[in-house]
Tab-separated table of C-alpha atoms in Angstrom:
chain	number	residue	atom	x	y	z
A	18	MET	CA	-19.452	-40.228	-32.632
A	19	ASP	CA	-17.792	-37.555	-30.477
A	20	ARG	CA	-15.582	-34.855	-31.917
A	21	SER	CA	-12.243	-36.392	-31.033
A	22	ALA	CA	-13.257	-39.756	-32.478
A	23	GLN	CA	-14.465	-38.067	-35.682
A	24	PHE	CA	-11.157	-36.192	-35.969
A	25	LEU	CA	-9.082	-39.340	-35.528
A	26	LYS	CA	-11.219	-41.188	-38.122
A	27	TRP	CA	-10.717	-38.401	-40.639
A	28	VAL	CA	-6.931	-38.401	-40.123
A	29	LYS	CA	-6.741	-42.162	-40.372
A	30	GLU	CA	-8.570	-42.200	-43.668
A	31	SER	CA	-6.761	-39.314	-45.344
A	32	ASP	CA	-3.417	-39.013	-47.058
A	33	ASN	CA	-3.717	-35.341	-48.033
A	34	ILE	CA	-3.636	-33.331	-44.810
A	35	VAL	CA	-2.387	-29.748	-44.439
A	36	PHE	CA	-1.785	-28.080	-41.083
A	37	PHE	CA	-2.043	-24.349	-40.510
A	38	GLY	CA	-0.898	-23.125	-37.124
A	39	GLY	CA	-0.145	-20.114	-35.036
A	40	ALA	CA	1.335	-19.078	-31.682
A	41	GLY	CA	-0.758	-21.557	-29.711
A	42	VAL	CA	1.320	-24.390	-31.226
A	43	SER	CA	4.451	-23.056	-29.564
A	44	THR	CA	3.082	-21.850	-26.203
A	45	GLU	CA	3.342	-25.451	-25.011
A	46	SER	CA	7.110	-25.124	-25.639
A	47	GLY	CA	7.220	-22.063	-23.364
A	48	ILE	CA	7.088	-19.417	-26.105
A	49	PRO	CA	4.782	-16.574	-25.194
A	50	ASP	CA	1.726	-15.778	-27.311
A	51	PHE	CA	1.157	-12.151	-28.226
A	52	ARG	CA	-2.564	-12.087	-27.579
A	53	SER	CA	-3.246	-14.509	-24.769
A	54	VAL	CA	-3.880	-13.359	-21.185
A	55	ASP	CA	-0.250	-14.029	-20.263
A	56	GLY	CA	1.107	-12.935	-23.601
A	57	LEU	CA	3.446	-10.145	-24.559
A	58	TYR	CA	0.603	-7.669	-25.080
A	59	ASN	CA	-0.225	-7.718	-21.426
A	60	GLN	CA	3.269	-6.902	-20.246
A	61	GLN	CA	4.612	-3.395	-19.789
A	62	TYR	CA	7.253	-1.824	-21.986
A	63	ASP	CA	8.182	1.703	-23.022
A	64	TYR	CA	6.218	1.028	-26.232
A	65	PRO	CA	3.550	-1.607	-27.114
A	66	PRO	CA	5.098	-4.727	-28.755
A	67	GLU	CA	3.005	-4.082	-31.841
A	68	THR	CA	4.738	-0.666	-32.191
A	69	ILE	CA	8.232	-2.066	-31.535
A	70	LEU	CA	7.788	-4.835	-34.037
A	71	SER	CA	6.823	-2.516	-36.878
A	72	HIS	CA	8.942	-1.548	-39.849
A	73	THR	CA	8.764	2.114	-38.976
A	74	PHE	CA	10.033	1.523	-35.444
A	75	TYR	CA	12.832	-0.733	-36.686
A	76	VAL	CA	14.031	1.976	-39.041
A	77	ARG	CA	13.750	4.793	-36.483
A	78	ASN	CA	14.819	3.128	-33.230
A	79	LYS	CA	17.014	0.116	-33.852
A	80	PRO	CA	18.548	0.066	-30.345
A	81	GLU	CA	15.134	-0.323	-28.672
A	82	PHE	CA	13.949	-2.740	-31.346
A	83	PHE	CA	16.898	-5.082	-30.762
A	84	ARG	CA	16.704	-4.734	-26.981
A	85	PHE	CA	13.086	-6.014	-27.130
A	86	TYR	CA	13.829	-8.546	-29.912
A	87	ARG	CA	16.705	-10.178	-27.945
A	88	ASN	CA	14.713	-10.229	-24.712
A	89	LYS	CA	11.342	-11.408	-26.024
A	90	MET	CA	11.604	-12.930	-29.506
A	91	LEU	CA	14.681	-15.138	-29.348
A	92	CYS	CA	13.600	-18.241	-27.353
A	93	LEU	CA	16.437	-20.399	-28.556
A	94	ASP	CA	16.264	-22.850	-25.649
A	95	ALA	CA	12.695	-23.884	-26.515
A	96	LYS	CA	12.169	-27.486	-27.631
A	97	PRO	CA	9.575	-28.996	-29.921
A	98	ASN	CA	6.446	-30.202	-28.102
A	99	ALA	CA	3.993	-33.016	-28.741
A	100	ALA	CA	2.226	-31.104	-31.535
A	101	HIS	CA	5.442	-30.395	-33.451
A	102	LYS	CA	6.570	-34.033	-33.123
A	103	LYS	CA	3.238	-35.498	-34.172
A	104	LEU	CA	3.021	-33.319	-37.228
A	105	ALA	CA	6.555	-34.306	-38.250
A	106	GLY	CA	5.560	-37.934	-37.788
A	107	LEU	CA	2.429	-37.499	-39.979
A	108	GLU	CA	4.584	-35.952	-42.728
A	109	GLN	CA	7.016	-38.905	-42.550
A	110	THR	CA	4.129	-41.347	-43.147
A	111	GLY	CA	3.056	-39.352	-46.226
A	112	LYS	CA	-0.258	-38.281	-44.762
A	113	LEU	CA	0.598	-34.667	-44.046
A	114	LYS	CA	1.746	-32.683	-47.071
A	115	ALA	CA	2.762	-29.389	-45.466
A	116	VAL	CA	2.896	-27.305	-42.333
A	117	ILE	CA	1.930	-23.641	-42.811
A	118	THR	CA	2.990	-21.625	-39.781
A	119	GLN	CA	2.712	-18.056	-38.573
A	120	ASN	CA	5.439	-18.819	-36.027
A	121	ILE	CA	9.036	-17.708	-36.457
A	122	ASP	CA	10.718	-20.090	-33.956
A	123	GLY	CA	11.768	-22.930	-36.241
A	124	LEU	CA	10.376	-25.602	-33.917
A	125	HIS	CA	8.616	-27.440	-36.717
A	126	GLN	CA	11.923	-27.969	-38.459
A	127	ALA	CA	13.618	-28.875	-35.144
A	128	ALA	CA	10.990	-31.616	-34.717
A	129	GLY	CA	11.760	-33.019	-38.157
A	130	SER	CA	9.220	-31.443	-40.455
A	131	LYS	CA	10.518	-30.856	-43.980
A	132	GLU	CA	7.837	-28.961	-45.871
A	133	VAL	CA	7.301	-25.933	-43.640
A	134	LEU	CA	6.001	-22.702	-45.036
A	135	GLU	CA	6.928	-19.838	-42.703
A	136	LEU	CA	4.509	-17.002	-43.433
A	137	HIS	CA	6.196	-14.595	-41.076
A	138	GLY	CA	9.797	-15.625	-41.593
A	139	SER	CA	12.239	-17.059	-39.075
A	140	VAL	CA	14.445	-15.821	-36.200
A	141	HIS	CA	17.074	-18.303	-37.428
A	142	ARG	CA	17.726	-16.295	-40.612
A	143	ASN	CA	19.247	-12.868	-40.476
A	144	TYR	CA	20.848	-10.991	-43.322
A	145	CYS	CA	23.039	-8.019	-44.018
A	146	GLN	CA	20.951	-5.394	-45.732
A	147	LYS	CA	24.051	-4.252	-47.646
A	148	CYS	CA	25.823	-7.351	-48.926
A	149	GLY	CA	23.344	-10.106	-48.107
A	150	LYS	CA	25.532	-12.232	-45.888
A	151	LEU	CA	23.510	-14.567	-43.658
A	152	PHE	CA	23.810	-14.841	-39.855
A	153	ASP	CA	22.187	-17.201	-37.349
A	154	ALA	CA	20.069	-16.383	-34.329
A	155	LYS	CA	22.939	-16.855	-31.885
A	156	PHE	CA	24.854	-14.098	-33.595
A	157	ILE	CA	21.966	-11.707	-32.828
A	158	LEU	CA	21.341	-13.038	-29.317
A	159	ASN	CA	24.963	-12.813	-28.195
A	160	GLY	CA	25.438	-9.263	-29.462
A	161	THR	CA	25.165	-6.359	-27.050
A	162	ASP	CA	24.694	-3.567	-29.547
A	163	LEU	CA	23.248	-3.180	-33.041
A	164	PRO	CA	24.158	-6.235	-35.155
A	165	VAL	CA	26.616	-5.237	-37.887
A	166	CYS	CA	28.010	-7.300	-40.746
A	167	ASP	CA	31.574	-8.459	-40.171
A	168	VAL	CA	32.312	-8.274	-43.936
A	169	CYS	CA	30.933	-4.902	-45.022
A	170	GLY	CA	29.691	-3.134	-41.902
A	171	GLY	CA	26.089	-3.139	-43.049
A	172	ASP	CA	23.083	-3.410	-40.780
A	173	ILE	CA	21.776	-6.892	-40.103
A	174	LYS	CA	18.027	-7.425	-40.151
A	175	PRO	CA	16.105	-10.448	-38.917
A	176	ASP	CA	14.330	-12.275	-41.723
A	177	VAL	CA	10.942	-11.883	-39.981
A	178	VAL	CA	7.914	-10.036	-41.288
A	179	LEU	CA	7.371	-6.898	-39.217
A	180	TYR	CA	4.127	-5.012	-38.998
A	181	GLU	CA	3.675	-2.819	-42.082
A	182	GLU	CA	5.679	-5.313	-44.172
A	183	GLY	CA	4.105	-7.640	-46.755
A	184	LEU	CA	4.262	-11.451	-46.699
A	185	ASP	CA	6.520	-13.252	-49.114
A	186	THR	CA	4.561	-13.769	-52.333
A	187	TYR	CA	6.126	-17.171	-53.191
A	188	THR	CA	5.438	-18.552	-49.746
A	189	MET	CA	1.789	-17.354	-49.857
A	190	GLN	CA	1.245	-18.860	-53.291
A	191	LYS	CA	2.672	-22.221	-52.217
A	192	ALA	CA	0.480	-22.164	-49.087
A	193	ILE	CA	-2.608	-21.483	-51.207
A	194	GLN	CA	-1.747	-24.377	-53.505
A	195	TYR	CA	-1.464	-26.813	-50.604
A	196	ILE	CA	-4.631	-25.623	-48.915
A	197	SER	CA	-6.763	-25.602	-52.088
A	198	LYS	CA	-5.813	-29.234	-52.806
A	199	ALA	CA	-6.080	-30.573	-49.208
A	200	ASP	CA	-8.535	-33.225	-48.164
A	201	ILE	CA	-8.316	-32.186	-44.533
A	202	LEU	CA	-7.248	-28.706	-43.332
A	203	ILE	CA	-6.305	-28.652	-39.671
A	204	ILE	CA	-6.064	-25.217	-38.113
A	205	GLY	CA	-4.612	-25.016	-34.659
A	206	GLY	CA	-3.351	-22.542	-32.074
A	207	THR	CA	-4.278	-19.431	-34.001
A	208	SER	CA	-6.809	-16.676	-33.365
A	209	LEU	CA	-7.384	-16.358	-37.134
A	210	ALA	CA	-7.374	-12.601	-36.522
A	211	VAL	CA	-4.198	-11.614	-38.397
A	212	TYR	CA	-4.494	-10.906	-42.114
A	213	PRO	CA	-3.553	-11.743	-44.784
A	214	ALA	CA	-2.562	-15.081	-43.164
A	215	ALA	CA	-6.029	-15.703	-41.750
A	216	GLY	CA	-7.503	-15.272	-45.252
A	217	LEU	CA	-5.833	-18.511	-46.336
A	218	ILE	CA	-8.866	-20.376	-44.977
A	219	ASP	CA	-10.848	-19.020	-47.900
A	220	TYR	CA	-8.867	-21.229	-50.310
A	221	TYR	CA	-9.903	-24.488	-48.744
A	222	ARG	CA	-12.370	-26.323	-50.947
A	223	GLY	CA	-13.009	-29.522	-48.955
A	224	ASN	CA	-15.494	-30.438	-46.224
A	225	LYS	CA	-13.165	-31.466	-43.407
A	226	LEU	CA	-12.066	-28.144	-41.930
A	227	VAL	CA	-10.901	-28.835	-38.383
A	228	LEU	CA	-10.363	-26.031	-35.840
A	229	ILE	CA	-8.398	-26.895	-32.721
A	230	ASN	CA	-8.121	-24.031	-30.253
A	231	LYS	CA	-8.444	-23.227	-26.549
A	232	SER	CA	-10.794	-20.285	-27.277
A	233	THR	CA	-13.288	-19.125	-29.903
A	234	THR	CA	-12.206	-17.639	-33.241
A	235	PRO	CA	-14.027	-15.520	-35.824
A	236	MET	CA	-14.003	-18.614	-38.094
A	237	ASP	CA	-15.616	-21.111	-35.739
A	238	GLY	CA	-18.849	-21.082	-37.751
A	239	ARG	CA	-17.018	-22.203	-40.872
A	240	ALA	CA	-15.472	-25.280	-39.212
A	241	ASP	CA	-16.752	-28.727	-40.065
A	242	LEU	CA	-15.310	-29.863	-36.752
A	243	LYS	CA	-14.329	-27.685	-33.767
A	244	ILE	CA	-12.299	-29.099	-30.906
A	245	GLU	CA	-11.561	-27.017	-27.856
A	246	GLY	CA	-8.313	-27.943	-26.178
A	247	LYS	CA	-4.559	-27.780	-26.305
A	248	ILE	CA	-3.188	-28.581	-29.782
A	249	GLY	CA	-0.476	-30.847	-28.335
A	250	GLU	CA	-2.984	-32.906	-26.365
A	251	VAL	CA	-5.384	-33.303	-29.300
A	252	LEU	CA	-2.710	-34.320	-31.803
A	253	SER	CA	-1.119	-36.746	-29.317
A	254	GLN	CA	-4.243	-38.917	-29.756
A	255	VAL	CA	-3.384	-39.513	-33.397
A	256	GLU	CA	-1.800	-42.938	-33.997
A	257	LEU	CA	0.778	-43.157	-36.719
A	258	PRO	CA	0.604	-46.015	-39.208
């Protein structure tokens, strides 16, 4: 049995699937990947993206942070692709229990997924650091200066995890619970190089670990099934009940 056929057989027979995805899930929607050949890391800025998207840089140089953030991180016209839609469909049938994502674009929810654990936050949530009022992504995108609360005048910060910041403890614990109980763990579109998110693989206890990626990862040797290809094309083969 070839790898694709084996994958489809496993999915068909399981009703406890968890999906863990990264930037590669959204590149097919036109959202750039940080580490790919054409990603943000290979473009030229006054500072490296990794520096700009750090907590220290945010505190020290908010104008440059938001200039980069508006230009490169707010892809609000992007639409869910085949992968997002298929995962939402699998959840609706009861087979998929949760989507755990490193992405901040909200496309899983836009496709209809309900149980989405956003490890790195979301561009769609922004909050006043002084009074806590919430603002949407359009408020940030349409601004021309530093975003300021219209109630108290406090600074508004995107609810995304910057470099040097820790992941939300509750979200991580919930992700660990889903992964540890999963029959099938599908990992797609991630280099599995960013910790602590990549460490979640250690909590999987089953024997159907599926890696779907266009390139190799440090975890390939731990996979029970490795499929090289675009995540959208692979998931499109799955037939819903």
